[in-house]
CSV table of C-alpha atoms in Angstrom, one decimal:
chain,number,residue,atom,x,y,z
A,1,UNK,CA,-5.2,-16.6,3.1
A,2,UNK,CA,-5.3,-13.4,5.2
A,3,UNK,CA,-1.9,-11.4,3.8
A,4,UNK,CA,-2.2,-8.6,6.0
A,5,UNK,CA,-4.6,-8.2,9.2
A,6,UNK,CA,-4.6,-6.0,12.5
A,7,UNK,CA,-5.9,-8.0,15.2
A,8,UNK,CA,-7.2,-5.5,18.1
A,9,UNK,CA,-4.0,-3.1,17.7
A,10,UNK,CA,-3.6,-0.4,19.9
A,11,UNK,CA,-0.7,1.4,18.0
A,12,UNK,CA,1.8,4.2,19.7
A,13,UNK,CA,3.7,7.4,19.4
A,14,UNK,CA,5.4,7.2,22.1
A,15,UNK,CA,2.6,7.6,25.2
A,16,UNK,CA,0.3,8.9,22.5
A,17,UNK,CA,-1.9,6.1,21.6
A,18,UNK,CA,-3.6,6.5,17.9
A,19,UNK,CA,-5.0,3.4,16.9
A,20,UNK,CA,-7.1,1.9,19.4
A,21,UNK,CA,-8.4,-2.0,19.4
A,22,UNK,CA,-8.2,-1.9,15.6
A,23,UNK,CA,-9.0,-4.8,13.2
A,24,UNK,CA,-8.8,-5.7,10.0
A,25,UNK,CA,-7.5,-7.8,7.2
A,26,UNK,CA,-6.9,-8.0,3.3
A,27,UNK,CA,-6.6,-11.5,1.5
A,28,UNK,CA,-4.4,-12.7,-0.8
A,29,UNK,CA,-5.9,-11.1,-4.2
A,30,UNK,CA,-8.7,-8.7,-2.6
A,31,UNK,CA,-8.8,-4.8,-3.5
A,32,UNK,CA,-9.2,-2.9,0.2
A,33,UNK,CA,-10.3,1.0,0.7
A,34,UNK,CA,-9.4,2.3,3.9
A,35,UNK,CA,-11.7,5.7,4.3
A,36,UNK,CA,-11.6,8.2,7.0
A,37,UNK,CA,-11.3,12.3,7.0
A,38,UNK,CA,-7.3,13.4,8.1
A,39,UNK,CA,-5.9,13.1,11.0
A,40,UNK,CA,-8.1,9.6,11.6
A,41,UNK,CA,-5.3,7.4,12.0
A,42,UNK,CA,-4.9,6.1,8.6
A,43,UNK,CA,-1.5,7.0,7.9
A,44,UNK,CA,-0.4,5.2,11.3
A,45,UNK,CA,-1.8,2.1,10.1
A,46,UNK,CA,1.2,1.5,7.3
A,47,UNK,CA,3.8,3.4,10.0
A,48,UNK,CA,2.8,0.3,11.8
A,49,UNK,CA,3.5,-2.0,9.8
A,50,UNK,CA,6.9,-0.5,8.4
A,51,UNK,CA,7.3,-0.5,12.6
A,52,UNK,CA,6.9,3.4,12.8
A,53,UNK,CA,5.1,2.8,15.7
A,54,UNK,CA,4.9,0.8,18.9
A,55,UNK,CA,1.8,-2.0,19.6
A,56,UNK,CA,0.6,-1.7,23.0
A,57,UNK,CA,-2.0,-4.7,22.4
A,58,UNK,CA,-2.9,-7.0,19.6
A,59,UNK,CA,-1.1,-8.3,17.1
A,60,UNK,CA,0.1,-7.8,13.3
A,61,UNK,CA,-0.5,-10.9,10.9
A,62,UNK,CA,1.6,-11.1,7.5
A,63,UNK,CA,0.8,-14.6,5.7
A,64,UNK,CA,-1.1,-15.5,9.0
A,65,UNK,CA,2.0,-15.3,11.1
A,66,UNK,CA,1.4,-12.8,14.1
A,67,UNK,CA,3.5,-10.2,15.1
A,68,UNK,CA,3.8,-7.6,18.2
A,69,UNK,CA,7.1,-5.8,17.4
A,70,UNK,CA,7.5,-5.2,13.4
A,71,UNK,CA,11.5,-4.3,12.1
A,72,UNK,CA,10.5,-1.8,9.8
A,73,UNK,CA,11.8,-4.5,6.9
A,74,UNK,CA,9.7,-7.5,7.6
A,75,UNK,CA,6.7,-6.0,5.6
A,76,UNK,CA,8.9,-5.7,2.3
A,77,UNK,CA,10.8,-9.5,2.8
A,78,UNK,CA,7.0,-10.5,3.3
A,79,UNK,CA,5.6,-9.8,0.3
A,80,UNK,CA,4.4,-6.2,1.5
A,81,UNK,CA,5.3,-3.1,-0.9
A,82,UNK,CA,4.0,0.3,0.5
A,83,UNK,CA,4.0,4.1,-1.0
A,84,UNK,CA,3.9,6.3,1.2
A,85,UNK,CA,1.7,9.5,1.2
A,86,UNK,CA,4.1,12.3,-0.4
A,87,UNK,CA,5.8,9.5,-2.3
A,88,UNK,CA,8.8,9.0,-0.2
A,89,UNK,CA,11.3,9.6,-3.2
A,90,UNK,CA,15.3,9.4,-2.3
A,91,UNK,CA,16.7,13.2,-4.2
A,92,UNK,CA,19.8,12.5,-4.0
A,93,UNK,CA,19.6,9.5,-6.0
A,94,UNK,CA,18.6,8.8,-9.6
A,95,UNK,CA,15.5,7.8,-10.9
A,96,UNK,CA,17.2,4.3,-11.9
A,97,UNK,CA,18.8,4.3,-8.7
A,98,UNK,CA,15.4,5.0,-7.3
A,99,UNK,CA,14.1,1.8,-8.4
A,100,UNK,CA,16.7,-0.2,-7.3
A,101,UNK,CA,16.3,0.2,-4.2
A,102,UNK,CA,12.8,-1.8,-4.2
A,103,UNK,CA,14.4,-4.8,-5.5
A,104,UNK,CA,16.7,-5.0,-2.5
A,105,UNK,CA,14.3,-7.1,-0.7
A,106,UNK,CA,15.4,-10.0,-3.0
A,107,UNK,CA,12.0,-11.4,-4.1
A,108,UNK,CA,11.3,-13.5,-6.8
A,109,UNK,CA,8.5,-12.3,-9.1
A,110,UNK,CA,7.5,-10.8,-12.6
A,111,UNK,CA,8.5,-7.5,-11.5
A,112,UNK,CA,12.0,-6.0,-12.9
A,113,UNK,CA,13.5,-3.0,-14.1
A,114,UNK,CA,12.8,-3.7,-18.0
A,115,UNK,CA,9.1,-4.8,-16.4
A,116,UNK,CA,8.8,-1.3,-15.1
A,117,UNK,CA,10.0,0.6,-17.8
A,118,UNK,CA,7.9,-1.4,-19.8
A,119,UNK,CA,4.9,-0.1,-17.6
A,120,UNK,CA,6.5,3.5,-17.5
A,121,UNK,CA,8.3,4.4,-20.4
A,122,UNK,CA,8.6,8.0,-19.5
A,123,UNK,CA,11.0,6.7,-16.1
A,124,UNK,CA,13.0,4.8,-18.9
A,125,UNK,CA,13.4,8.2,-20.8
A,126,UNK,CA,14.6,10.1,-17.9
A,127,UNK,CA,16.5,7.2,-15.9
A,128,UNK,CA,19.7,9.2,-15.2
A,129,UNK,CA,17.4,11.8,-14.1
A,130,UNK,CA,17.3,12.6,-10.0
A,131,UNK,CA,14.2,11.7,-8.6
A,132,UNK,CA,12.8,14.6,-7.6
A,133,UNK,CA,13.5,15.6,-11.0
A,134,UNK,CA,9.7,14.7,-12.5
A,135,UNK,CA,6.4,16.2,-12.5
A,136,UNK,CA,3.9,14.9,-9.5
A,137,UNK,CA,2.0,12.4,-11.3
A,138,UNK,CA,6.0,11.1,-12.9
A,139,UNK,CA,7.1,11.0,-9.1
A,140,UNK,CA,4.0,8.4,-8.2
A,141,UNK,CA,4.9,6.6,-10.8
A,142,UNK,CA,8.9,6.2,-9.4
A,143,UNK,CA,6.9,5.7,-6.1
A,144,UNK,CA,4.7,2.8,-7.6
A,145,UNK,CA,7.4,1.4,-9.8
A,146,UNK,CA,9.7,1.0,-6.5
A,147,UNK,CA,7.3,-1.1,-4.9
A,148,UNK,CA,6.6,-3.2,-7.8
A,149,UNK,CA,10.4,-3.9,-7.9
A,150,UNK,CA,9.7,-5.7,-4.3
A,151,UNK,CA,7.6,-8.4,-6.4
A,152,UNK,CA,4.8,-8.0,-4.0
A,153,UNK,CA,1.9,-10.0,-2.8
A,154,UNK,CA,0.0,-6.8,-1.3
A,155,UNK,CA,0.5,-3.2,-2.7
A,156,UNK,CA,-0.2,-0.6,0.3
A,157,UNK,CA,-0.8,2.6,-1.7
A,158,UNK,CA,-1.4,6.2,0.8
A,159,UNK,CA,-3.6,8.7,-0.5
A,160,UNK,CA,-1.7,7.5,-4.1
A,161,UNK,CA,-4.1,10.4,-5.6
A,162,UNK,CA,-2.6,13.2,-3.6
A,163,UNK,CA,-1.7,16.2,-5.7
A,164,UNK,CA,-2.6,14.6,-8.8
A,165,UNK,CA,-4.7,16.2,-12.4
A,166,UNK,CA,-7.4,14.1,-12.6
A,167,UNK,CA,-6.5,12.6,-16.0
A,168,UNK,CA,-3.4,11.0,-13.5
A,169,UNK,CA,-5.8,9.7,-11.5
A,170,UNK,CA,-7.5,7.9,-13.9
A,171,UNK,CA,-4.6,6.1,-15.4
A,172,UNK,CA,-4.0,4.9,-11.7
A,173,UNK,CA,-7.2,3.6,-11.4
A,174,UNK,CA,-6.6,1.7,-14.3
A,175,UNK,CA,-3.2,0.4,-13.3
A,176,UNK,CA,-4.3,-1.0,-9.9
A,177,UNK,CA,-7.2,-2.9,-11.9
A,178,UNK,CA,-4.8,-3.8,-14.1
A,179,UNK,CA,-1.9,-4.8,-11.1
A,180,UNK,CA,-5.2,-6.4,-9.0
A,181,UNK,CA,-6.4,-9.0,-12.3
A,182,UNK,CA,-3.1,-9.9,-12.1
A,183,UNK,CA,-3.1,-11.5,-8.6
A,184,UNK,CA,-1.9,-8.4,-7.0
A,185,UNK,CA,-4.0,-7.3,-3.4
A,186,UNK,CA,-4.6,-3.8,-3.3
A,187,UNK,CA,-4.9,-1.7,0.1
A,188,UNK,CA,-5.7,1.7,-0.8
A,189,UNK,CA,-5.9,4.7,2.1
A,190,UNK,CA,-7.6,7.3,0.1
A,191,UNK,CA,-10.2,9.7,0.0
A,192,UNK,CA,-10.9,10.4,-3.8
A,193,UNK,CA,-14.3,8.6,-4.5
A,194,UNK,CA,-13.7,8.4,-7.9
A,195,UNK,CA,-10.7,6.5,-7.3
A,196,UNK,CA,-12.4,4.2,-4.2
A,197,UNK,CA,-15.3,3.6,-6.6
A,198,UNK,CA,-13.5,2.1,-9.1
A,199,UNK,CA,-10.7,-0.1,-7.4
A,200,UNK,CA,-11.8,-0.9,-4.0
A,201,UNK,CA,-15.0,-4.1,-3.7
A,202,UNK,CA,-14.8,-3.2,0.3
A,203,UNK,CA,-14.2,-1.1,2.6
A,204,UNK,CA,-13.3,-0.1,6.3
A,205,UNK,CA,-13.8,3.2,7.8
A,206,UNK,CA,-11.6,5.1,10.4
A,207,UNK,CA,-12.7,7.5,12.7
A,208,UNK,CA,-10.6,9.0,15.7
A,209,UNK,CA,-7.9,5.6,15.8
A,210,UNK,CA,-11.2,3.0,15.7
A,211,UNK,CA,-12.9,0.9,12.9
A,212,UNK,CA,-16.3,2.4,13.5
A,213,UNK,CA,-17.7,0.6,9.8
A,214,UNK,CA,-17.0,-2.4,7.4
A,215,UNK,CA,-18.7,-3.8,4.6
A,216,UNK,CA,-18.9,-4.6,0.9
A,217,UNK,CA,-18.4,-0.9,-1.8
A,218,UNK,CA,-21.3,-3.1,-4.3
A,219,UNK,CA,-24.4,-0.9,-5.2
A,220,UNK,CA,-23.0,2.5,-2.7
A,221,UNK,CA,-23.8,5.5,-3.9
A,222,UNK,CA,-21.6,8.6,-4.5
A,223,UNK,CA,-23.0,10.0,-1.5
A,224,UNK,CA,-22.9,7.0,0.8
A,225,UNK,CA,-19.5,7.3,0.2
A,226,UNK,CA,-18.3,10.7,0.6
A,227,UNK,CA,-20.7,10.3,3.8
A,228,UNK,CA,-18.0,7.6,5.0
A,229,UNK,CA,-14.9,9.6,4.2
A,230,UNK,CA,-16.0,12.9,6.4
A,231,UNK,CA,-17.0,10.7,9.4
């Protein structure tokens, strides 16, 4: 079953279109790279579906139900869970409090705050902390334990390696393998290879608010796929 596809969207900032007759999906357990240089239109892809933007044409599907006008809260009740590109962490609340805040959607599911702890022992450690109160690499991990708290079907991670020390990197890479044997689907919007190479099985490419390429990431070389990212 499709959880999440784009059927021919033509996606708005106000009279600026960015995405234009876009389509694409992700099934229920698959692990999805979404490659393209900056400024491509990646990022609008999950303002879209928060409802960040306005759909001129086409249609959003979640669980195969289609959608033209998205309340920026149907993604999360849906069994969608997104981090945001710079990690989207609340200051003036606590680390604890942080977390929280993804399990307001009210979905059942393996996930809770013992569960996350239990993943990230460090956010345990510092719980009465305020967020912003971490190192970068602690921050995604607030950012990825918040969405896990949503119990999600589909984890929509934004350029999740942003920042990072490549040792933080890695241990993400592990994690989504881990979170995608698990049952959870994986959309990742990156541009570390590394990090594409060793989560993602396939891929689409985004170049000036079109899918321009799709296919399968089995037997690409290094240099295949940096030749994708800088289109």
């Amino acid at each position: 079953m499709s959880l999440l596809a784009f059927d021919h969207v033509d996606a708005c900032y106000g009279a600026a279109r960015i995405l234009n007759d876009v389509s694409f999906n992700v099934d229920a357990g698959e692990r999805v790279a979404v490659l393209g240089r900056n400024g491509v239109g990646k990022t609008t892809v999950v303002n879209t579906l928060c409802g960040g933007t306005t759909i001129r044409a086409g249609e959003v599907r979640i669980n195969d139900r289609g959608h033209t006008d998205l309340p920026h809260y149907l993604a999360a009740r849906s069994g969608i869970a997104t981090v945001l590109q710079g990690r989207g962490i609340l200051p003036n609340l606590t680390i604890e409090e942080n977390l929280l805040l993804g399990a307001s959607v009210g979905r059942k599911g393996p996930w809770s705050l013992e569960a996350v702890y239990g993943l990230f022992p460090i956010l345990r450690e510092r719980s009465t902390n305020m967020g912003l109160g971490l190192s970068g690499g602690q921050q995604q991990m607030l950012a990825i334990g918040r969405a896990l708290m949503a119990n999600p079907d589909l984890l929509v991670l934004d350029e999740p390696s942003e920042g990072l020390a490549p040792v933080i990197v890695d241990e993400l890479a592990e994690l989504f393998n881990r979170l995608g044997r698990d049952g959870t689907a994986i959309m990742l919007i990156e541009q570390n290879v590394g990090l594409i190479q060793r989560v993602a099985e396939r891929y689409y490419v985004l170049s000036k608010g079109q899918v321009i390429e799709s296919g399968s990431l089995e037997g690409m070389s290094t240099e295949q796929l940096q030749r994708h990212i800088a289109i």
